[in-house]
PDB file of C-alpha atoms in Angstrom:
ATOM      1  CA  ARG A  20      -3.602  26.725  24.475  1.00  0.00           C
ATOM      2  CA  LYS A  21      -1.911  23.094  23.463  1.00  0.00           C
ATOM      3  CA  GLU A  22      -0.730  21.295  25.933  1.00  0.00           C
ATOM      4  CA  VAL A  23       2.482  20.816  23.754  1.00  0.00           C
ATOM      5  CA  GLU A  24       3.125  23.619  21.247  1.00  0.00           C
ATOM      6  CA  GLN A  25       6.543  23.592  18.727  1.00  0.00           C
ATOM      7  CA  ASP A  26       6.762  25.433  15.212  1.00  0.00           C
ATOM      8  CA  PRO A  27       6.154  22.928  12.536  1.00  0.00           C
ATOM      9  CA  GLY A  28       8.438  24.669   9.975  1.00  0.00           C
ATOM     10  CA  PRO A  29       9.653  23.664   7.543  1.00  0.00           C
ATOM     11  CA  PHE A  30      12.695  25.038   8.413  1.00  0.00           C
ATOM     12  CA  ASN A  31      15.233  25.022   5.461  1.00  0.00           C
ATOM     13  CA  VAL A  32      19.003  24.909   6.232  1.00  0.00           C
ATOM     14  CA  PRO A  33      21.848  24.825   4.202  1.00  0.00           C
ATOM     15  CA  GLU A  34      24.355  21.882   5.166  1.00  0.00           C
ATOM     16  CA  GLY A  35      27.268  23.098   7.870  1.00  0.00           C
ATOM     17  CA  ALA A  36      24.348  25.540   9.575  1.00  0.00           C
ATOM     18  CA  THR A  37      23.230  26.099  12.672  1.00  0.00           C
ATOM     19  CA  VAL A  38      18.997  25.771  13.509  1.00  0.00           C
ATOM     20  CA  ALA A  39      17.250  25.516  17.056  1.00  0.00           C
ATOM     21  CA  PHE A  40      14.236  24.499  17.838  1.00  0.00           C
ATOM     22  CA  ASN A  41      11.929  25.399  20.877  1.00  0.00           C
ATOM     23  CA  CYS A  42       9.254  23.809  22.343  1.00  0.00           C
ATOM     24  CA  THR A  43       6.695  24.841  24.950  1.00  0.00           C
ATOM     25  CA  TYR A  44       4.411  23.343  27.229  1.00  0.00           C
ATOM     26  CA  SER A  45       1.898  24.323  29.355  1.00  0.00           C
ATOM     27  CA  ASN A  46       1.531  21.440  32.629  1.00  0.00           C
ATOM     28  CA  SER A  47       4.315  22.565  35.175  1.00  0.00           C
ATOM     29  CA  ALA A  48       3.694  20.038  36.720  1.00  0.00           C
ATOM     30  CA  SER A  49       5.601  18.021  33.594  1.00  0.00           C
ATOM     31  CA  GLN A  50       8.359  16.020  35.031  1.00  0.00           C
ATOM     32  CA  SER A  51      10.344  14.781  31.824  1.00  0.00           C
ATOM     33  CA  PHE A  52      11.279  15.834  28.341  1.00  0.00           C
ATOM     34  CA  PHE A  53      12.373  15.040  25.655  1.00  0.00           C
ATOM     35  CA  TRP A  54      13.204  15.523  22.076  1.00  0.00           C
ATOM     36  CA  TYR A  55      12.475  11.931  19.799  1.00  0.00           C
ATOM     37  CA  ARG A  56      13.412  12.628  15.330  1.00  0.00           C
ATOM     38  CA  GLN A  57      10.527  10.611  12.712  1.00  0.00           C
ATOM     39  CA  ASP A  58      11.436  10.484   9.563  1.00  0.00           C
ATOM     40  CA  CYS A  59       8.832  10.390   7.007  1.00  0.00           C
ATOM     41  CA  ARG A  60       6.524   7.258   7.713  1.00  0.00           C
ATOM     42  CA  LYS A  61       8.862   5.604  10.585  1.00  0.00           C
ATOM     43  CA  GLU A  62       8.208   5.616  14.289  1.00  0.00           C
ATOM     44  CA  PRO A  63      10.103   7.962  16.628  1.00  0.00           C
ATOM     45  CA  LYS A  64      13.177   7.137  17.398  1.00  0.00           C
ATOM     46  CA  LEU A  65      14.786   9.103  20.955  1.00  0.00           C
ATOM     47  CA  LEU A  66      17.528  11.429  20.138  1.00  0.00           C
ATOM     48  CA  MET A  67      17.171  12.703  23.442  1.00  0.00           C
ATOM     49  CA  SER A  68      16.375  12.950  27.022  1.00  0.00           C
ATOM     50  CA  VAL A  69      16.221  16.834  28.412  1.00  0.00           C
ATOM     51  CA  TYR A  70      17.672  17.838  32.212  1.00  0.00           C
ATOM     52  CA  SER A  71      17.701  21.170  33.939  1.00  0.00           C
ATOM     53  CA  SER A  72      21.375  21.559  33.663  1.00  0.00           C
ATOM     54  CA  GLY A  73      20.934  20.732  29.350  1.00  0.00           C
ATOM     55  CA  ASN A  74      22.680  17.963  28.205  1.00  0.00           C
ATOM     56  CA  GLU A  75      25.266  17.220  25.115  1.00  0.00           C
ATOM     57  CA  ASP A  76      25.188  14.436  22.527  1.00  0.00           C
ATOM     58  CA  GLY A  77      27.641  15.932  19.761  1.00  0.00           C
ATOM     59  CA  ARG A  78      26.721  17.953  17.720  1.00  0.00           C
ATOM     60  CA  PHE A  79      23.677  18.375  19.573  1.00  0.00           C
ATOM     61  CA  THR A  80      22.304  20.867  22.478  1.00  0.00           C
ATOM     62  CA  ALA A  81      19.148  20.292  24.421  1.00  0.00           C
ATOM     63  CA  GLN A  82      18.026  23.019  27.526  1.00  0.00           C
ATOM     64  CA  LEU A  83      14.873  23.209  29.903  1.00  0.00           C
ATOM     65  CA  ASN A  84      13.319  25.852  30.910  1.00  0.00           C
ATOM     66  CA  ARG A  85      11.300  25.465  34.114  1.00  0.00           C
ATOM     67  CA  ALA A  86      10.815  28.264  34.349  1.00  0.00           C
ATOM     68  CA  SER A  87       9.483  29.833  31.017  1.00  0.00           C
ATOM     69  CA  GLN A  88       8.170  25.929  29.659  1.00  0.00           C
ATOM     70  CA  TYR A  89      10.074  25.714  27.465  1.00  0.00           C
ATOM     71  CA  ILE A  90      12.097  23.588  25.602  1.00  0.00           C
ATOM     72  CA  SER A  91      15.069  23.893  22.558  1.00  0.00           C
ATOM     73  CA  LEU A  92      16.917  21.576  20.677  1.00  0.00           C
ATOM     74  CA  LEU A  93      20.176  23.139  18.776  1.00  0.00           C
ATOM     75  CA  ILE A  94      21.477  21.446  15.517  1.00  0.00           C
ATOM     76  CA  ARG A  95      25.265  22.159  14.637  1.00  0.00           C
ATOM     77  CA  ASP A  96      26.937  21.662  11.606  1.00  0.00           C
ATOM     78  CA  SER A  97      23.778  20.593   9.818  1.00  0.00           C
ATOM     79  CA  LYS A  98      24.299  16.961   7.881  1.00  0.00           C
ATOM     80  CA  LEU A  99      22.054  16.204   4.899  1.00  0.00           C
ATOM     81  CA  SER A 100      21.066  13.739   7.327  1.00  0.00           C
ATOM     82  CA  ASP A 101      19.227  15.259  10.069  1.00  0.00           C
ATOM     83  CA  SER A 102      17.071  16.086   8.346  1.00  0.00           C
ATOM     84  CA  ALA A 103      13.793  14.863   9.543  1.00  0.00           C
ATOM     85  CA  THR A 104      10.871  15.891  11.426  1.00  0.00           C
ATOM     86  CA  TYR A 105      11.096  16.255  15.162  1.00  0.00           C
ATOM     87  CA  LEU A 106       8.760  16.023  18.213  1.00  0.00           C
ATOM     88  CA  CYS A 107       9.233  17.505  21.538  1.00  0.00           C
ATOM     89  CA  VAL A 108       6.989  15.197  23.956  1.00  0.00           C
ATOM     90  CA  VAL A 109       6.572  15.482  27.823  1.00  0.00           C
ATOM     91  CA  ASN A 110       5.850  13.441  30.526  1.00  0.00           C
ATOM     92  CA  MET A 111       3.764  14.332  33.868  1.00  0.00           C
ATOM     93  CA  GLY A 112       6.035  12.018  35.567  1.00  0.00           C
ATOM     94  CA  GLY A 113       4.880   7.910  35.523  1.00  0.00           C
ATOM     95  CA  TYR A 114       2.110   6.535  33.609  1.00  0.00           C
ATOM     96  CA  GLN A 115      -0.287  10.084  33.929  1.00  0.00           C
ATOM     97  CA  LYS A 116       0.508  11.640  30.022  1.00  0.00           C
ATOM     98  CA  VAL A 117       3.112  11.361  27.782  1.00  0.00           C
ATOM     99  CA  THR A 118       2.032  14.159  25.428  1.00  0.00           C
ATOM    100  CA  PHE A 119       2.989  14.866  22.098  1.00  0.00           C
ATOM    101  CA  GLY A 120       3.967  17.919  20.056  1.00  0.00           C
ATOM    102  CA  THR A 121       2.874  18.308  16.072  1.00  0.00           C
ATOM    103  CA  GLY A 122       7.170  18.185  16.071  1.00  0.00           C
ATOM    104  CA  THR A 123       8.659  20.728  13.791  1.00  0.00           C
ATOM    105  CA  LYS A 124      10.386  19.337   9.758  1.00  0.00           C
ATOM    106  CA  LEU A 125      14.238  20.930   9.353  1.00  0.00           C
ATOM    107  CA  GLN A 126      15.186  19.816   5.730  1.00  0.00           C
ATOM    108  CA  VAL A 127      18.892  20.392   5.190  1.00  0.00           C
ATOM    109  CA  ILE A 128      19.729  21.877   1.558  1.00  0.00           C
ATOM    110  CA  PRO A 129      23.037  20.932  -0.032  1.00  0.00           C
TER     111      PRO A 129
ATOM    112  CA  GLY B   7      18.604  -0.576  25.041  1.00  0.00           C
ATOM    113  CA  ALA B   8      14.835  -1.201  24.529  1.00  0.00           C
ATOM    114  CA  VAL B   9      13.369  -2.814  22.343  1.00  0.00           C
ATOM    115  CA  VAL B  10       9.595  -2.776  21.361  1.00  0.00           C
ATOM    116  CA  SER B  11       8.966  -4.886  18.129  1.00  0.00           C
ATOM    117  CA  GLN B  12       5.116  -4.008  16.685  1.00  0.00           C
ATOM    118  CA  HIS B  13       3.067  -6.312  13.333  1.00  0.00           C
ATOM    119  CA  PRO B  14       2.087  -6.584  10.705  1.00  0.00           C
ATOM    120  CA  SER B  15       4.459  -3.346   9.425  1.00  0.00           C
ATOM    121  CA  ARG B  16       1.539  -3.131   6.359  1.00  0.00           C
ATOM    122  CA  VAL B  17      -2.081  -4.923   6.100  1.00  0.00           C
ATOM    123  CA  ILE B  18      -4.199  -4.520   2.850  1.00  0.00           C
ATOM    124  CA  CYS B  19      -7.804  -5.501   4.284  1.00  0.00           C
ATOM    125  CA  LYS B  20     -11.046  -4.972   2.173  1.00  0.00           C
ATOM    126  CA  SER B  21     -13.511  -2.840   3.835  1.00  0.00           C
ATOM    127  CA  GLY B  22     -15.989  -4.051   6.654  1.00  0.00           C
ATOM    128  CA  THR B  23     -13.047  -6.614   7.729  1.00  0.00           C
ATOM    129  CA  SER B  24     -11.075  -6.588  11.382  1.00  0.00           C
ATOM    130  CA  VAL B  25      -7.371  -5.556  11.812  1.00  0.00           C
ATOM    131  CA  LYS B  26      -5.406  -7.314  14.582  1.00  0.00           C
ATOM    132  CA  ILE B  27      -2.765  -5.631  15.819  1.00  0.00           C
ATOM    133  CA  GLU B  28       0.236  -6.952  17.935  1.00  0.00           C
ATOM    134  CA  CYS B  29       2.957  -4.953  20.235  1.00  0.00           C
ATOM    135  CA  ARG B  30       5.924  -6.454  22.026  1.00  0.00           C
ATOM    136  CA  SER B  31       8.041  -5.720  25.174  1.00  0.00           C
ATOM    137  CA  LEU B  32      10.109  -7.644  23.756  1.00  0.00           C
ATOM    138  CA  ASP B  33      13.361  -7.198  26.986  1.00  0.00           C
ATOM    139  CA  PHE B  34      11.810  -5.401  29.171  1.00  0.00           C
ATOM    140  CA  GLN B  35       8.137  -5.571  31.003  1.00  0.00           C
ATOM    141  CA  ALA B  36       5.702  -3.080  30.171  1.00  0.00           C
ATOM    142  CA  THR B  37       3.022  -1.912  32.470  1.00  0.00           C
ATOM    143  CA  THR B  38       1.106   0.305  29.878  1.00  0.00           C
ATOM    144  CA  MET B  39       1.792   0.492  25.963  1.00  0.00           C
ATOM    145  CA  PHE B  40       0.185   3.709  24.253  1.00  0.00           C
ATOM    146  CA  TRP B  41      -1.241   3.723  20.170  1.00  0.00           C
ATOM    147  CA  TYR B  42      -1.127   6.740  18.584  1.00  0.00           C
ATOM    148  CA  ARG B  43      -2.862   7.273  15.138  1.00  0.00           C
ATOM    149  CA  GLN B  44      -0.920   9.028  12.114  1.00  0.00           C
ATOM    150  CA  PHE B  45      -2.093  10.597   8.690  1.00  0.00           C
ATOM    151  CA  PRO B  46      -0.180  12.072   6.415  1.00  0.00           C
ATOM    152  CA  LYS B  47       1.826  15.009   7.253  1.00  0.00           C
ATOM    153  CA  GLN B  48       0.037  15.003  10.632  1.00  0.00           C
ATOM    154  CA  SER B  49       1.633  14.279  13.855  1.00  0.00           C
ATOM    155  CA  LEU B  50       1.657  11.361  16.085  1.00  0.00           C
ATOM    156  CA  MET B  51      -2.535  11.485  18.161  1.00  0.00           C
ATOM    157  CA  LEU B  52      -2.463   9.847  21.222  1.00  0.00           C
ATOM    158  CA  MET B  53      -5.874   7.018  20.660  1.00  0.00           C
ATOM    159  CA  ALA B  54      -5.158   4.432  24.021  1.00  0.00           C
ATOM    160  CA  THR B  55      -2.956   3.885  26.875  1.00  0.00           C
ATOM    161  CA  SER B  56      -3.093   0.410  27.580  1.00  0.00           C
ATOM    162  CA  ASN B  57      -3.035  -1.221  30.594  1.00  0.00           C
ATOM    163  CA  GLU B  58      -1.930  -4.503  31.881  1.00  0.00           C
ATOM    164  CA  GLY B  59      -4.742  -6.813  33.698  1.00  0.00           C
ATOM    165  CA  SER B  60      -7.350  -3.775  33.190  1.00  0.00           C
ATOM    166  CA  LYS B  61      -9.535  -1.405  30.947  1.00  0.00           C
ATOM    167  CA  ALA B  62      -7.591   0.956  28.169  1.00  0.00           C
ATOM    168  CA  THR B  63      -8.213   4.850  27.997  1.00  0.00           C
ATOM    169  CA  TYR B  64      -9.912   6.193  25.712  1.00  0.00           C
ATOM    170  CA  GLU B  65      -8.471  10.155  24.606  1.00  0.00           C
ATOM    171  CA  GLN B  66     -11.443  12.149  23.731  1.00  0.00           C
ATOM    172  CA  GLY B  67     -13.549  10.924  20.205  1.00  0.00           C
ATOM    173  CA  VAL B  68     -11.623   7.703  19.521  1.00  0.00           C
ATOM    174  CA  GLU B  69     -14.857   5.184  20.049  1.00  0.00           C
ATOM    175  CA  LYS B  70     -13.096   2.201  22.241  1.00  0.00           C
ATOM    176  CA  ASP B  71     -15.719  -0.184  20.432  1.00  0.00           C
ATOM    177  CA  LYS B  72     -14.095   0.355  16.844  1.00  0.00           C
ATOM    178  CA  PHE B  73     -10.985   0.088  18.656  1.00  0.00           C
ATOM    179  CA  LEU B  74     -10.413  -2.383  21.099  1.00  0.00           C
ATOM    180  CA  ILE B  75      -7.739  -2.770  23.029  1.00  0.00           C
ATOM    181  CA  ASN B  76      -6.008  -5.765  25.238  1.00  0.00           C
ATOM    182  CA  HIS B  77      -2.751  -6.398  27.185  1.00  0.00           C
ATOM    183  CA  ALA B  78      -3.345  -9.127  28.864  1.00  0.00           C
ATOM    184  CA  SER B  79      -0.459  -9.693  29.698  1.00  0.00           C
ATOM    185  CA  LEU B  80       3.420  -7.404  30.791  1.00  0.00           C
ATOM    186  CA  THR B  81       4.992  -7.795  27.070  1.00  0.00           C
ATOM    187  CA  LEU B  82       2.127  -7.549  24.706  1.00  0.00           C
ATOM    188  CA  SER B  83      -0.969  -5.341  23.964  1.00  0.00           C
ATOM    189  CA  THR B  84      -2.926  -5.783  20.546  1.00  0.00           C
ATOM    190  CA  LEU B  85      -5.379  -3.442  19.326  1.00  0.00           C
ATOM    191  CA  THR B  86      -7.543  -4.141  16.962  1.00  0.00           C
ATOM    192  CA  VAL B  87      -9.686  -1.824  14.270  1.00  0.00           C
ATOM    193  CA  THR B  88     -13.395  -3.822  13.951  1.00  0.00           C
ATOM    194  CA  SER B  89     -15.197  -3.471  10.788  1.00  0.00           C
ATOM    195  CA  ALA B  90     -12.365  -1.063   9.179  1.00  0.00           C
ATOM    196  CA  HIS B  91     -13.733   1.260   6.231  1.00  0.00           C
ATOM    197  CA  PRO B  92     -11.557   3.542   4.073  1.00  0.00           C
ATOM    198  CA  GLU B  93     -11.447   6.388   6.721  1.00  0.00           C
ATOM    199  CA  ASP B  94      -9.652   3.868   9.307  1.00  0.00           C
ATOM    200  CA  SER B  95      -6.491   4.228   6.589  1.00  0.00           C
ATOM    201  CA  SER B  96      -3.694   4.662   8.249  1.00  0.00           C
ATOM    202  CA  PHE B  97      -0.061   4.421  10.510  1.00  0.00           C
ATOM    203  CA  TYR B  98      -0.682   2.861  13.713  1.00  0.00           C
ATOM    204  CA  ILE B  99       2.152   2.840  15.958  1.00  0.00           C
ATOM    205  CA  CYS B 100       2.348   1.607  19.814  1.00  0.00           C
ATOM    206  CA  SER B 101       5.016   2.219  22.730  1.00  0.00           C
ATOM    207  CA  ALA B 102       6.049   1.075  25.530  1.00  0.00           C
ATOM    208  CA  MET B 103       8.026   3.103  28.274  1.00  0.00           C
ATOM    209  CA  PHE B 104      10.585   1.565  29.931  1.00  0.00           C
ATOM    210  CA  ARG B 105      11.899   2.809  33.434  1.00  0.00           C
ATOM    211  CA  GLN B 106      15.688   2.492  34.487  1.00  0.00           C
ATOM    212  CA  GLY B 107      16.674   5.277  35.983  1.00  0.00           C
ATOM    213  CA  ASN B 108      14.760   7.954  33.964  1.00  0.00           C
ATOM    214  CA  GLU B 109      11.700   6.839  31.870  1.00  0.00           C
ATOM    215  CA  LYS B 110      11.744   6.644  28.483  1.00  0.00           C
ATOM    216  CA  LEU B 111       9.849   5.662  25.334  1.00  0.00           C
ATOM    217  CA  PHE B 112      10.023   3.291  22.884  1.00  0.00           C
ATOM    218  CA  PHE B 113       8.807   3.156  19.943  1.00  0.00           C
ATOM    219  CA  GLY B 114       7.078  -0.630  17.393  1.00  0.00           C
ATOM    220  CA  SER B 115       7.943   0.495  14.500  1.00  0.00           C
ATOM    221  CA  GLY B 116       4.729   1.268  13.098  1.00  0.00           C
ATOM    222  CA  THR B 117       0.993  -0.617  10.604  1.00  0.00           C
ATOM    223  CA  GLN B 118       0.601   0.865   7.826  1.00  0.00           C
ATOM    224  CA  LEU B 119      -3.160  -0.250   7.351  1.00  0.00           C
ATOM    225  CA  SER B 120      -4.654   0.246   4.054  1.00  0.00           C
ATOM    226  CA  VAL B 121      -8.546  -0.399   3.911  1.00  0.00           C
ATOM    227  CA  LEU B 122      -9.743  -1.218   0.660  1.00  0.00           C
TER     228      LEU B 122
END
C-alpha cells in the first residue's frame, strides 16, 4: 500500500459545482497534513493546512479523519481558476519524512 | 511569508556536462531542505533530504554520486547533476521546512533541465 494515496482524476466539473477530493495515508503516526496546489510546470503552493477540527478558507474546506486515516478537500462554487493538480502532503513530524500523494487533477469547465 | 529562491529556472546543456542548482531560504533558516524531481504528467518524487552540515539522505534508487547535494549553510543547499544525460532531463524542485507554530513546506520555483 502506498504511504499516501489519491485518486489521480481528472475530475472534470462545470463552473459553480462542488467537488471533493480524498487522500488516504498509511502511517498512523503521521502528524501534520496539508493540501498543496500545483499548476502545470510550476512549483506546488500551499493551499491550506489540515487540522483535526477541520478548517475552512473561503470556498475551500479541509478535514482530517484520524480514525480512518484520510483527509479531504472540498471546493465549493468552482471557478475556472481552480483548475490545477491538488497534492495531499503528509508529514510524520519534524524532519522525518514528508510524503506527497500523486495529486488529483481538477479541470473546471465553462 | 517564507520565501525559497531557486535558480536557474531553466538549463539546457550538452550530455556529459554537470549542472548546479541552488536553493536558498531567503528570510528564514532551514536546517533541512528537500530535493524533488518531476517528470511530465507525473507526481513529485523525493530524491533526497539535505541536512545542514551533514550528508544528505537519498531515497532508494537515487544515485548519490550522480546527484551531489551540499548544504553548507542554513540558507543554501545545492544539487549538482554530474555528467548529465538526456534521461536526467526533468523538472527539479527544492523545498524547505518553515517552522512558525505549525510546520509548513515552501517550494522553490523549480528548474527545468534539458540535456541534449
